[in-house]
Coordinates of C-alpha atoms in Angstrom, one line a residue:
Chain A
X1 CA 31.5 -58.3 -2.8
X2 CA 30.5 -54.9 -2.5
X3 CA 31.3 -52.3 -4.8
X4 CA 34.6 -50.3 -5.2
X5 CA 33.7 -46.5 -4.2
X6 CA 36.7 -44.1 -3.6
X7 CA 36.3 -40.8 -1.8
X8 CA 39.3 -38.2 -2.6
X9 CA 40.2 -35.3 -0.7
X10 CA 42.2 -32.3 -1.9
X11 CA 43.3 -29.5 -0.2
X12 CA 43.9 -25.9 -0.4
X13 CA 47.4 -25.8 -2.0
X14 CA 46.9 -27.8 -4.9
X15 CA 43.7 -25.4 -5.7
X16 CA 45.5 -22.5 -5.9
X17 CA 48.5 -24.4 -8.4
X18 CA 45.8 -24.3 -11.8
X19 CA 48.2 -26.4 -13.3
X20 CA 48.9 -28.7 -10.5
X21 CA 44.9 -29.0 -10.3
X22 CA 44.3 -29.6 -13.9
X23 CA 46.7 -32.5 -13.1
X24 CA 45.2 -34.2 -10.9
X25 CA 41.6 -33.7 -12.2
X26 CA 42.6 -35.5 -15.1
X27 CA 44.0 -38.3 -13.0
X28 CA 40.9 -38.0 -11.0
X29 CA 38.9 -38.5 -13.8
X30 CA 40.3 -41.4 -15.1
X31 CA 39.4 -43.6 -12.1
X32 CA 37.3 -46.4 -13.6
X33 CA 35.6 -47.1 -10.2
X34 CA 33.0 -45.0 -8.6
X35 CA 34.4 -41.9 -7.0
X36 CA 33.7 -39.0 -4.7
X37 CA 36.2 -35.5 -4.4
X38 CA 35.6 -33.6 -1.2
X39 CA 37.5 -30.1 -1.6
X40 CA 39.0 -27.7 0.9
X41 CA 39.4 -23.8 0.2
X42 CA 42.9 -22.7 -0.6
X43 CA 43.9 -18.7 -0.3
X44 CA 41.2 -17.6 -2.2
X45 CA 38.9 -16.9 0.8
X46 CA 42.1 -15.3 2.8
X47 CA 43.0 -12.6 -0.4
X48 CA 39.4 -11.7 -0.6
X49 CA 38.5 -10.8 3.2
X50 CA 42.1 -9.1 3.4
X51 CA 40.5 -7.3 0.0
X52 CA 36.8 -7.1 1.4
X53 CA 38.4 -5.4 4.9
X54 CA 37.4 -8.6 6.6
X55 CA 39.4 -9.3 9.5
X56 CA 40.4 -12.8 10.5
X57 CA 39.4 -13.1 14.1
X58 CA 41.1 -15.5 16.3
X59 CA 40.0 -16.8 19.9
X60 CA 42.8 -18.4 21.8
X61 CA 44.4 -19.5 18.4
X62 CA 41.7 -20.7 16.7
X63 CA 39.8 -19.6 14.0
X64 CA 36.6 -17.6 14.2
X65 CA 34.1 -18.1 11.5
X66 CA 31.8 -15.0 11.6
X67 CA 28.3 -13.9 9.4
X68 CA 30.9 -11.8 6.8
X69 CA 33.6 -14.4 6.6
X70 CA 31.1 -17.5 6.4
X71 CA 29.3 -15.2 3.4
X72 CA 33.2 -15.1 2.1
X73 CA 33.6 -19.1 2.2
X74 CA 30.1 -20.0 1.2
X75 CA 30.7 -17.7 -2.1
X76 CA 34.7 -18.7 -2.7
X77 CA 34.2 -23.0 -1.8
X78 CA 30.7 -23.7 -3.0
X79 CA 30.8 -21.3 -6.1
X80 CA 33.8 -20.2 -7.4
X81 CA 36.0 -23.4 -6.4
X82 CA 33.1 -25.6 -6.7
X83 CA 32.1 -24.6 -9.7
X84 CA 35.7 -24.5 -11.7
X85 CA 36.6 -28.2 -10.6
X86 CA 32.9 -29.5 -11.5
X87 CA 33.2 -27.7 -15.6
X88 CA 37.1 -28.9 -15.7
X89 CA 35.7 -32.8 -14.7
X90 CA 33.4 -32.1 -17.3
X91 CA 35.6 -30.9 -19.5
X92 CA 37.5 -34.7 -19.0
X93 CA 34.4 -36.5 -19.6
X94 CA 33.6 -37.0 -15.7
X95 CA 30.2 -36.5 -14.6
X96 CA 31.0 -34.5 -11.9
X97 CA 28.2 -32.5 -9.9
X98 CA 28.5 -29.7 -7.7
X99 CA 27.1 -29.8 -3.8
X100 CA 27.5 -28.0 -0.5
X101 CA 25.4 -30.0 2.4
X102 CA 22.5 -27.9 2.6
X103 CA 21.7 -29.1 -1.5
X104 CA 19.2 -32.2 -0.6
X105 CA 20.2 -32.1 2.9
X106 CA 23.5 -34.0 1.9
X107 CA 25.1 -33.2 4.8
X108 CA 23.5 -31.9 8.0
X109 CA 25.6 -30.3 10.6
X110 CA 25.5 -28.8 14.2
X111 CA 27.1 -25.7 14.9
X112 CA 29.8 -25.9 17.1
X113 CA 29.7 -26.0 21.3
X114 CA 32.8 -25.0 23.3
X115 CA 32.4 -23.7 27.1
X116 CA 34.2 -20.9 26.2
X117 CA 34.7 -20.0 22.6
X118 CA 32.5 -19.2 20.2
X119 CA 33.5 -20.6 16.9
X120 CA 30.4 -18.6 14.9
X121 CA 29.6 -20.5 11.7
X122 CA 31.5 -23.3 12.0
X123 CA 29.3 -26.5 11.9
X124 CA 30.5 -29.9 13.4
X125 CA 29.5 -33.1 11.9
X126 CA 28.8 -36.7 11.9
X127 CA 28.6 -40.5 10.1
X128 CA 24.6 -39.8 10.7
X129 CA 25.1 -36.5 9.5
X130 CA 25.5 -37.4 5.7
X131 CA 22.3 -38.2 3.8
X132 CA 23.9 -41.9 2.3
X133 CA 21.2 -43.1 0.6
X134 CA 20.4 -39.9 -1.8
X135 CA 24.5 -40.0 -2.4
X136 CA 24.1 -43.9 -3.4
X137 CA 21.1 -42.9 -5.9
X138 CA 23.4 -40.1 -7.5
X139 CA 26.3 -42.5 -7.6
X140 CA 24.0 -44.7 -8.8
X141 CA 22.7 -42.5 -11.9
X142 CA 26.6 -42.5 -12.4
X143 CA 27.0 -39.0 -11.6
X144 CA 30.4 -37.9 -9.2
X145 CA 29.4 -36.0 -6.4
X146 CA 32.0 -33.1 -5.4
X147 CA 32.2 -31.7 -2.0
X148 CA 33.1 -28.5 -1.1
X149 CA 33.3 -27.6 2.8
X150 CA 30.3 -26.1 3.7
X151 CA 27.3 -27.3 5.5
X152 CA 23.9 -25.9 7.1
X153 CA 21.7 -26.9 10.1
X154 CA 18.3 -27.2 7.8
X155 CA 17.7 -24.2 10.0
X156 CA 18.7 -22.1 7.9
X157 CA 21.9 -21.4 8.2
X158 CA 25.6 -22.3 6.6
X159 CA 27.8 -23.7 7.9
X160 CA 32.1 -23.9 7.6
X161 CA 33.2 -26.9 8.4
X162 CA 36.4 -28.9 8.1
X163 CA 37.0 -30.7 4.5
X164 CA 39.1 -33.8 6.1
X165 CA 36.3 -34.1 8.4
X166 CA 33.4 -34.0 5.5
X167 CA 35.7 -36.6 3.7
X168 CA 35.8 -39.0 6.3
X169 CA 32.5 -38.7 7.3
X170 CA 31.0 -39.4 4.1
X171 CA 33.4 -42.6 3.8
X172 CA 32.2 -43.7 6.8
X173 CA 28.3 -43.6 5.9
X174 CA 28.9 -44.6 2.9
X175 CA 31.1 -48.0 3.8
X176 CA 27.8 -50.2 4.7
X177 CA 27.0 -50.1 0.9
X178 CA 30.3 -49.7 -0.7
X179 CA 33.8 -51.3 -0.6
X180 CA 35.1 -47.1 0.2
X181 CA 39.0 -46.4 0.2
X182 CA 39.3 -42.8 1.4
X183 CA 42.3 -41.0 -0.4
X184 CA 44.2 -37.9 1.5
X185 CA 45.7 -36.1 -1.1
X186 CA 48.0 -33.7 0.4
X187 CA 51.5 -32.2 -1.0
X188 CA 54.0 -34.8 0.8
X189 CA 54.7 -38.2 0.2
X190 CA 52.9 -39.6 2.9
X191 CA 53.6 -39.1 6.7
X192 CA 57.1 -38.8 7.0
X193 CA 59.6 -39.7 10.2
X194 CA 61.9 -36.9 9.5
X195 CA 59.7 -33.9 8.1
X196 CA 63.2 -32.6 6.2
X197 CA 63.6 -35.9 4.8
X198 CA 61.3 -36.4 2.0
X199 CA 62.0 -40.3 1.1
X200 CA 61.5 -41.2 4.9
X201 CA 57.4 -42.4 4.9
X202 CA 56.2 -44.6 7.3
X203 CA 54.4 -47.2 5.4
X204 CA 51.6 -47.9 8.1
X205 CA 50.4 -46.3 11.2
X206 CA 47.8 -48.0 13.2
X207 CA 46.0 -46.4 15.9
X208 CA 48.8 -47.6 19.0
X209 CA 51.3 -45.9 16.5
X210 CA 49.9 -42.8 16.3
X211 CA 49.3 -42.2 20.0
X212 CA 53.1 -42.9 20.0
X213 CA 53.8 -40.6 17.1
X214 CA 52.0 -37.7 18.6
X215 CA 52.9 -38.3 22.5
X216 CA 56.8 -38.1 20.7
X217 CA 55.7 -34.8 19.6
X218 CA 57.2 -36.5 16.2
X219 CA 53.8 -35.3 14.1
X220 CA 54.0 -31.9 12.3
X221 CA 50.8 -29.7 13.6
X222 CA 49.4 -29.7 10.4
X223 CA 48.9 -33.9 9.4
X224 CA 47.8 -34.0 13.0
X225 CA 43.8 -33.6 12.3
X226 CA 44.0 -35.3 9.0
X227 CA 45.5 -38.1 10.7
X228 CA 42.5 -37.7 13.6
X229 CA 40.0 -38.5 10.5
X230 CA 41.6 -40.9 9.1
X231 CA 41.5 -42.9 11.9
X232 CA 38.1 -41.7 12.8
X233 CA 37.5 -43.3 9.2
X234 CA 39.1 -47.1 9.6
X235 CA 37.3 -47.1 13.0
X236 CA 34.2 -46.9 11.8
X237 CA 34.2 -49.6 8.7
X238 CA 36.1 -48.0 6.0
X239 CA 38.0 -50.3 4.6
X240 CA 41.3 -48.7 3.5
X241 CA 42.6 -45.4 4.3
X242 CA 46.0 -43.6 2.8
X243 CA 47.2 -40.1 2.7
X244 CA 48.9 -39.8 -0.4
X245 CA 50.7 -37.2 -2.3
X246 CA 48.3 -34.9 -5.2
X247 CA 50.3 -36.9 -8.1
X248 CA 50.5 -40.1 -7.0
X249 CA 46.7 -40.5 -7.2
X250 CA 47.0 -43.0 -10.3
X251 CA 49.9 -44.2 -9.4
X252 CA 48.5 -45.4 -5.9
X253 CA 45.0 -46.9 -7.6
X254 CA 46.9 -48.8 -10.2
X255 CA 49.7 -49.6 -8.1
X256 CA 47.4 -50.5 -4.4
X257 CA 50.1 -48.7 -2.8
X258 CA 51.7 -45.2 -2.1
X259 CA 52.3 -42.7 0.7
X260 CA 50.8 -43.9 4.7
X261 CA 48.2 -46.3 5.3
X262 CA 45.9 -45.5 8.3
X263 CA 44.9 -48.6 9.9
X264 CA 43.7 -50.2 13.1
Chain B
X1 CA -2.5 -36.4 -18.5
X2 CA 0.5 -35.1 -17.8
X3 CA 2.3 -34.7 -14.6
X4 CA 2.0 -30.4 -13.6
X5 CA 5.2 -28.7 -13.0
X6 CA 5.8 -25.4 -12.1
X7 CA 9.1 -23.5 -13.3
X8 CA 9.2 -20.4 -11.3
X9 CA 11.7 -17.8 -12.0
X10 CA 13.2 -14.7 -9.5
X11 CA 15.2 -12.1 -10.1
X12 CA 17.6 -9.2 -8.2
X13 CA 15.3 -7.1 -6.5
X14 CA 13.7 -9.8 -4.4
X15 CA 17.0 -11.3 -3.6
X16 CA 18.6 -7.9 -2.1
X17 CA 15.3 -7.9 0.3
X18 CA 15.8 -10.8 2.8
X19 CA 12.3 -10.4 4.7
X20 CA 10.8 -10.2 1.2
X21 CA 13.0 -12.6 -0.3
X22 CA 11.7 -15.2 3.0
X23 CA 8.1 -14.8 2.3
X24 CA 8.5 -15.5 -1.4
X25 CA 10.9 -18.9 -0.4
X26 CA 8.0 -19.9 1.7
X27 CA 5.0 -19.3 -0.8
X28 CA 7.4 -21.3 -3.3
X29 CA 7.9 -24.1 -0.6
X30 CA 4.2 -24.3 -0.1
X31 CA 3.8 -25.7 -3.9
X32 CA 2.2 -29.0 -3.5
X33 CA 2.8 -29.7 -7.5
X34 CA 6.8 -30.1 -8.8
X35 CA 8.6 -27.5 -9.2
X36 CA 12.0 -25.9 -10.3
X37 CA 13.4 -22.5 -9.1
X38 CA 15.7 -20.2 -11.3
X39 CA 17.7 -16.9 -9.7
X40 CA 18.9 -13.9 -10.8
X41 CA 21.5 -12.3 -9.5
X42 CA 21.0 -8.7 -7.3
X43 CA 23.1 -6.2 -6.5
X44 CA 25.6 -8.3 -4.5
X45 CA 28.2 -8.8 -7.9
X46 CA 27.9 -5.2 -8.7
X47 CA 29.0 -4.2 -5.4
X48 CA 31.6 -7.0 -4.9
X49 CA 33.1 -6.0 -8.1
X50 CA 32.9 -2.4 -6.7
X51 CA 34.7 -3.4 -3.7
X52 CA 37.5 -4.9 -5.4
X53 CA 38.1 -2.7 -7.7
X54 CA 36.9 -4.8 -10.9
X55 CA 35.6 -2.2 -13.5
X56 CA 32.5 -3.3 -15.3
X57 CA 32.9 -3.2 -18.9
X58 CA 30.0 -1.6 -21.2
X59 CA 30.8 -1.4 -25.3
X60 CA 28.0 -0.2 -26.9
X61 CA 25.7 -0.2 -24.3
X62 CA 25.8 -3.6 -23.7
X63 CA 27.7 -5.4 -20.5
X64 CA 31.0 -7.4 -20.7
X65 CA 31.1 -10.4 -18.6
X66 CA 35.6 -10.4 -18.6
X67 CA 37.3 -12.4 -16.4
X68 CA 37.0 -11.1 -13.4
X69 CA 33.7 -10.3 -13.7
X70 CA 33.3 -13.8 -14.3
X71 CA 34.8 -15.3 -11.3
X72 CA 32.9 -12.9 -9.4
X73 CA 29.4 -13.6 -11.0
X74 CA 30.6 -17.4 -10.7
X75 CA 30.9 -17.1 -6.3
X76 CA 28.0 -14.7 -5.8
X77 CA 25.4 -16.3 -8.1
X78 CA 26.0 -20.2 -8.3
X79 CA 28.1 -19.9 -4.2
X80 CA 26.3 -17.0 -1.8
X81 CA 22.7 -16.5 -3.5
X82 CA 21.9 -20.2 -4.4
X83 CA 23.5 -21.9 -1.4
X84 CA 21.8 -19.2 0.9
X85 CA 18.5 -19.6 -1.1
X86 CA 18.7 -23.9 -0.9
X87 CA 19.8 -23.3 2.6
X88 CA 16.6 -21.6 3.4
X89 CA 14.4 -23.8 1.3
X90 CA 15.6 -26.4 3.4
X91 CA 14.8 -24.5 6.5
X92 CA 10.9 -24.6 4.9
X93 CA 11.0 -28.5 4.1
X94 CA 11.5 -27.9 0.7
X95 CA 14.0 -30.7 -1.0
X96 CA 15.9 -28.1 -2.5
X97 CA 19.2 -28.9 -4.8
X98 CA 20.8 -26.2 -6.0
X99 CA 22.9 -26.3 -9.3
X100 CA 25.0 -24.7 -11.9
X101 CA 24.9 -25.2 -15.3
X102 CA 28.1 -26.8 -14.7
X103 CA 26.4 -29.8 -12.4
X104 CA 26.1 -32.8 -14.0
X105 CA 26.0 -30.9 -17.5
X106 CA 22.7 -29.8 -16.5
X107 CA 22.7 -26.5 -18.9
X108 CA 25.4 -26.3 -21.9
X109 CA 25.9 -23.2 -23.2
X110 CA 27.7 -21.6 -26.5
X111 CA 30.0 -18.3 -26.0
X112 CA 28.0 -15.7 -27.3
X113 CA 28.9 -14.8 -31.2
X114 CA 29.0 -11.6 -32.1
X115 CA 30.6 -9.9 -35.6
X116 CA 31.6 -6.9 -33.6
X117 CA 31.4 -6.8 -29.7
X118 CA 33.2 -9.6 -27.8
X119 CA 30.8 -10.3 -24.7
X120 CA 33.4 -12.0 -23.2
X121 CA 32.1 -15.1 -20.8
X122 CA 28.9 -14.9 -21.8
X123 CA 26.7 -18.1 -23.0
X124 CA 23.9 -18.6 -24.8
X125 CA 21.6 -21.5 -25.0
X126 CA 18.5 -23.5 -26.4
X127 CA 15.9 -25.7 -25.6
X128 CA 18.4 -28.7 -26.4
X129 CA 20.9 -27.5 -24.4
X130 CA 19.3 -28.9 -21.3
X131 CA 19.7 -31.9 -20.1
X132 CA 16.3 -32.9 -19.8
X133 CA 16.4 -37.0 -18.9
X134 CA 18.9 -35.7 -15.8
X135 CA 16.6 -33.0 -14.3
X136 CA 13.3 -35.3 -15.0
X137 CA 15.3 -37.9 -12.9
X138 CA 16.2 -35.4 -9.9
X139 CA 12.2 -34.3 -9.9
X140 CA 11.1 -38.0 -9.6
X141 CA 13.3 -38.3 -6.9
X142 CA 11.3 -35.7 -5.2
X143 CA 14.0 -33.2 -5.1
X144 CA 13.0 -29.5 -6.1
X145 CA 16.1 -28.3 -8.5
X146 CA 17.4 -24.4 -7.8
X147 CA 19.5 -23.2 -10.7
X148 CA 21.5 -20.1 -10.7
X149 CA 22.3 -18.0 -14.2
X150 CA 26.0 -19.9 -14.6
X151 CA 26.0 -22.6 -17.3
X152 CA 29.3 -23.9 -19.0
X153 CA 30.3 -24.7 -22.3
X154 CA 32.3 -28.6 -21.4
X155 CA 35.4 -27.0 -22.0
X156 CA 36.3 -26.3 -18.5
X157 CA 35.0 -22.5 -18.9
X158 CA 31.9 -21.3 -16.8
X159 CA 29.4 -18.8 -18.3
X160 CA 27.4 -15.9 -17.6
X161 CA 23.8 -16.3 -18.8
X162 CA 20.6 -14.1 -18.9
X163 CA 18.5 -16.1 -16.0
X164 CA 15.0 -15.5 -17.6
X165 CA 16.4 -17.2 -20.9
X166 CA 17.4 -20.2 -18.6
X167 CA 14.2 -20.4 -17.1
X168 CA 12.4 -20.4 -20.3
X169 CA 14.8 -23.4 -21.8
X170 CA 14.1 -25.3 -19.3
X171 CA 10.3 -24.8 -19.2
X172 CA 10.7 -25.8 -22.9
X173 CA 13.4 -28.6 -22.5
X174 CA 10.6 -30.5 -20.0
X175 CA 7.5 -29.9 -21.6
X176 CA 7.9 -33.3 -23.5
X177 CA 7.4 -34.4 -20.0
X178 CA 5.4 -32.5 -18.1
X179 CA 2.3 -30.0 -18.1
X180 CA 4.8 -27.1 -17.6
X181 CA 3.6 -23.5 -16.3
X182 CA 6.3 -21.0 -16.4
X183 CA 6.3 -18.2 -14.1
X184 CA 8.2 -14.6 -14.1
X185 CA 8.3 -13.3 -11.1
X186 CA 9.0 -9.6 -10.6
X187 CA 8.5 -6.2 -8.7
X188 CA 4.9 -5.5 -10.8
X189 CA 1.2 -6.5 -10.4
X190 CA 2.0 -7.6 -14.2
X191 CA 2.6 -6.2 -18.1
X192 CA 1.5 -2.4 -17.2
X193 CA -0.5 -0.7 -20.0
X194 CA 0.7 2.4 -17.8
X195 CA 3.9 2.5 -16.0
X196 CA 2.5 4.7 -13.6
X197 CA -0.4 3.3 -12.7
X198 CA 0.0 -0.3 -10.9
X199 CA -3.5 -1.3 -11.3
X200 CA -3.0 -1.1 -15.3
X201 CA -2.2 -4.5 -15.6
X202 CA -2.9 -6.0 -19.0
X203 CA -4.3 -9.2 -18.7
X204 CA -2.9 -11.0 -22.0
X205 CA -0.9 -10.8 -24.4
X206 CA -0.6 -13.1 -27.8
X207 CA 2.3 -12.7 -30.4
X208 CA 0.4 -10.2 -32.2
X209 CA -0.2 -7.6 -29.5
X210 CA 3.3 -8.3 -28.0
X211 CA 4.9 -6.8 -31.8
X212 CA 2.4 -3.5 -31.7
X213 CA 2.9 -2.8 -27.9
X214 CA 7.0 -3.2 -29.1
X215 CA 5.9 -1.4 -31.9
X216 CA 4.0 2.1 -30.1
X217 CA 7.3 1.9 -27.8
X218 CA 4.6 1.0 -24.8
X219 CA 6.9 -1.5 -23.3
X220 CA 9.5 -0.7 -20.8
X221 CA 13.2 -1.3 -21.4
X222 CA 13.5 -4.0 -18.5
X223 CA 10.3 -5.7 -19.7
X224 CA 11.7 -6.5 -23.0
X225 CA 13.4 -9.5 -22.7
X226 CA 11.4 -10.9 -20.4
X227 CA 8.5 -11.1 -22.5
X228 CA 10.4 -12.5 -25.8
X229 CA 11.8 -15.0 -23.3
X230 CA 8.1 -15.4 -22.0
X231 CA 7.1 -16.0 -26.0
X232 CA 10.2 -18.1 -27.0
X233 CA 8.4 -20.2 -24.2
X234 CA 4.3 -20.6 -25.7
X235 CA 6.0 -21.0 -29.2
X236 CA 8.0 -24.0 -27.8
X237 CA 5.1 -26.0 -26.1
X238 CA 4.9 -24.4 -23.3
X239 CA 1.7 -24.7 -21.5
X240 CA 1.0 -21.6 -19.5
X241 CA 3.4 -18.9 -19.3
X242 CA 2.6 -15.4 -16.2
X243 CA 4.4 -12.3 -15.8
X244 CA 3.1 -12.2 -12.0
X245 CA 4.1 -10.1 -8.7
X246 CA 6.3 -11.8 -6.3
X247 CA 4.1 -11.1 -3.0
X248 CA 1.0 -13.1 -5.5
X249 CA 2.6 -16.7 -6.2
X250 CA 0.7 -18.3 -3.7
X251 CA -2.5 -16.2 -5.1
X252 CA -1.7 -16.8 -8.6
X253 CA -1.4 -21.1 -7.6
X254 CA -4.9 -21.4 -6.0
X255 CA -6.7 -18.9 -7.7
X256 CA -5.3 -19.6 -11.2
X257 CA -4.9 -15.9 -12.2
X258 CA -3.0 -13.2 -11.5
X259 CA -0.6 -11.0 -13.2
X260 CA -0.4 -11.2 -17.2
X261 CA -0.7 -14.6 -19.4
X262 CA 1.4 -14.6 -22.6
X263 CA 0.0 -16.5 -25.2
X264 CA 0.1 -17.5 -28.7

């Protein structure tokens, strides 16, 4: 039997809610097993370019990542986030350590192609993309590695890069040596059938159910690329994946179930 | 005999100057031996803090480190400089890991006591407040460690502290271990017996002379504190301790001298 390694993945709204985060860090550090967190950014990075006169540029809808706005991230996720969560796990006794993906080449990505847009700084990654077996020898000297969402290109360069993505990514490199459950922590219940209707959470989705689901146009934009990643994850030998809501995190570990399962 | 490491400490200046700041990263990359980098901070905080309006706080001459200073000090130094300066090490093949104090309670700091001035988020530290065992155990695994001047104090607050004093802690903290030289890196050829004349360089300095150049006033303000930090150093068991220039790391490596040598 392999080894029990969870990867959790907050996002940006329970960062912003100290109290909300303090929370959940304290459930987070209670988790007997091996463990990973993988942060997103939260509003931070938004006040302080609308402060800093840095404009949010947008191609076609979608989000430009230029040189001032990637210095923006890079300083808000990898320090000032990154460093509050890793001294508040401390704080709680967990041995938490601070990375980006360019510390120890942890996670090496590829800036992004499109035909027509440029995204800028925005770096795409992969399974091969995470260095697993210098995460295994941290886990290892019992330390908990937390992620915030940046990358580089070992070129040189940072990189933003999606925080669901780095999540699933690094469950998925790290399932050949762990028993990983990957842990979307989000704000709702779990995926719900009827968005106004809070107690209405489908249980399971498997891959067939999601095409369904999101041909139905039944999926709210938003859960639509965490969903992508979770399946991306199950596909690719993790072994259980749930998106679950921020306080439900012990709950759902000593209780093996809460919110959605992803499955095949 | 003991295994040679080289702690190698870098201040402002070099990291406003990118081209300068490049050639330094690959002299420093170039170090066949172990090694450890430390950073200062630069100009960036001051002008972020500018930008948004954040007053910095003098009483009595000496600089408050509130808030909101804090947070600021907390993205630039442990999230822009260090993640850009890893980023680039990595570029140069150099394993670089770049840390907080916070990290893996690599660096615990006390808040700075004073009778009369509160300093705010400021911390200060020792020789024992480094976790030595952890750092040894990130060198064997080959990785090159690159802290910034943000430690914390394991109650969940972060902490401003003077870089030089955490390079010459942990130059201390591993000298148990290893044959540690420390270096200062800055703007001058060395210790100047004349400020105005670059080629003045004094080529040591024991205890003794250090009090009766303090003493005549012959030292300049800035050079101050890096030379009790330099001493603190030799009186705790560390092996060789430079004041050298930047551009002369490489030069000071194979050629064994270069700048100033304090000594006991």
């Amino acid at each position: 039997m392999q080894e029990k390694l969870f990867v959790v993945k907050i996002g940006g709204a329970l960062i912003d809610d100290e109290e909300l985060l303090n929370e959940f860090l304290k459930q987070f550090s209670e988790i007997k097993e091996k463990k990973i967190l993988v942060h997103g950014g939260g509003k931070l990075a938004t006040t302080l370019a609308d402060k800093l006169g840095v404009e949010q540029k947008m191609i076609n809808g979608r989000r430009i990542t230029d040189k001032d706005t990637l210095d923006i991230v890079a300083m808000v996720y990898a320090g000032g986030i990154n460093k509050n969560i890793v001294a508040k796990l401390q704080q709680k006794k967990c041995k938490a350590i601070g990375f980006s993906g360019a510390d120890a080449n942890l996670i090496k990505a590829k800036k992004r192609e499109h035909a027509e847009i440029d995204f800028g700084f925005v770096g795409d990654i992969e399974k091969k993309s995470v260095n697993r077996k210098l995460i295994s020898k941290l886990i290892k000297l019992k330390l908990v590695p937390v992620f915030s969402a940046i990358t580089h290109d070992k070129k040189g360069n940072l990189f933003n890069t999606n925080a669901d993505t780095i999540a699933s990514v690094i469950a998925q490199a790290l399932s050949s040596k762990y028993d990983v459950e990957l842990l979307y922590c989000f704000d709702k219940s779990g995926v719900l059938e009827d968005v106004e209707n809070p107690e209405s959470v489908i249980k399971n989705i498997s891959e067939e159910e999601f095409s369904t689901l999101k041909n139905e146009g039944k999926l709210h934009k938003g859960i639509l690329p965490k969903l992508e990643n979770a399946l991306g994850a199950v596909k690719n030998n993790v072994n259980k994946v749930f998106l679950i809501k921020e306080t439900e995190l012990k709950n759902h570990i000593e209780n093996h179930h809460a919110g959605t399962e992803i499955c095949l």
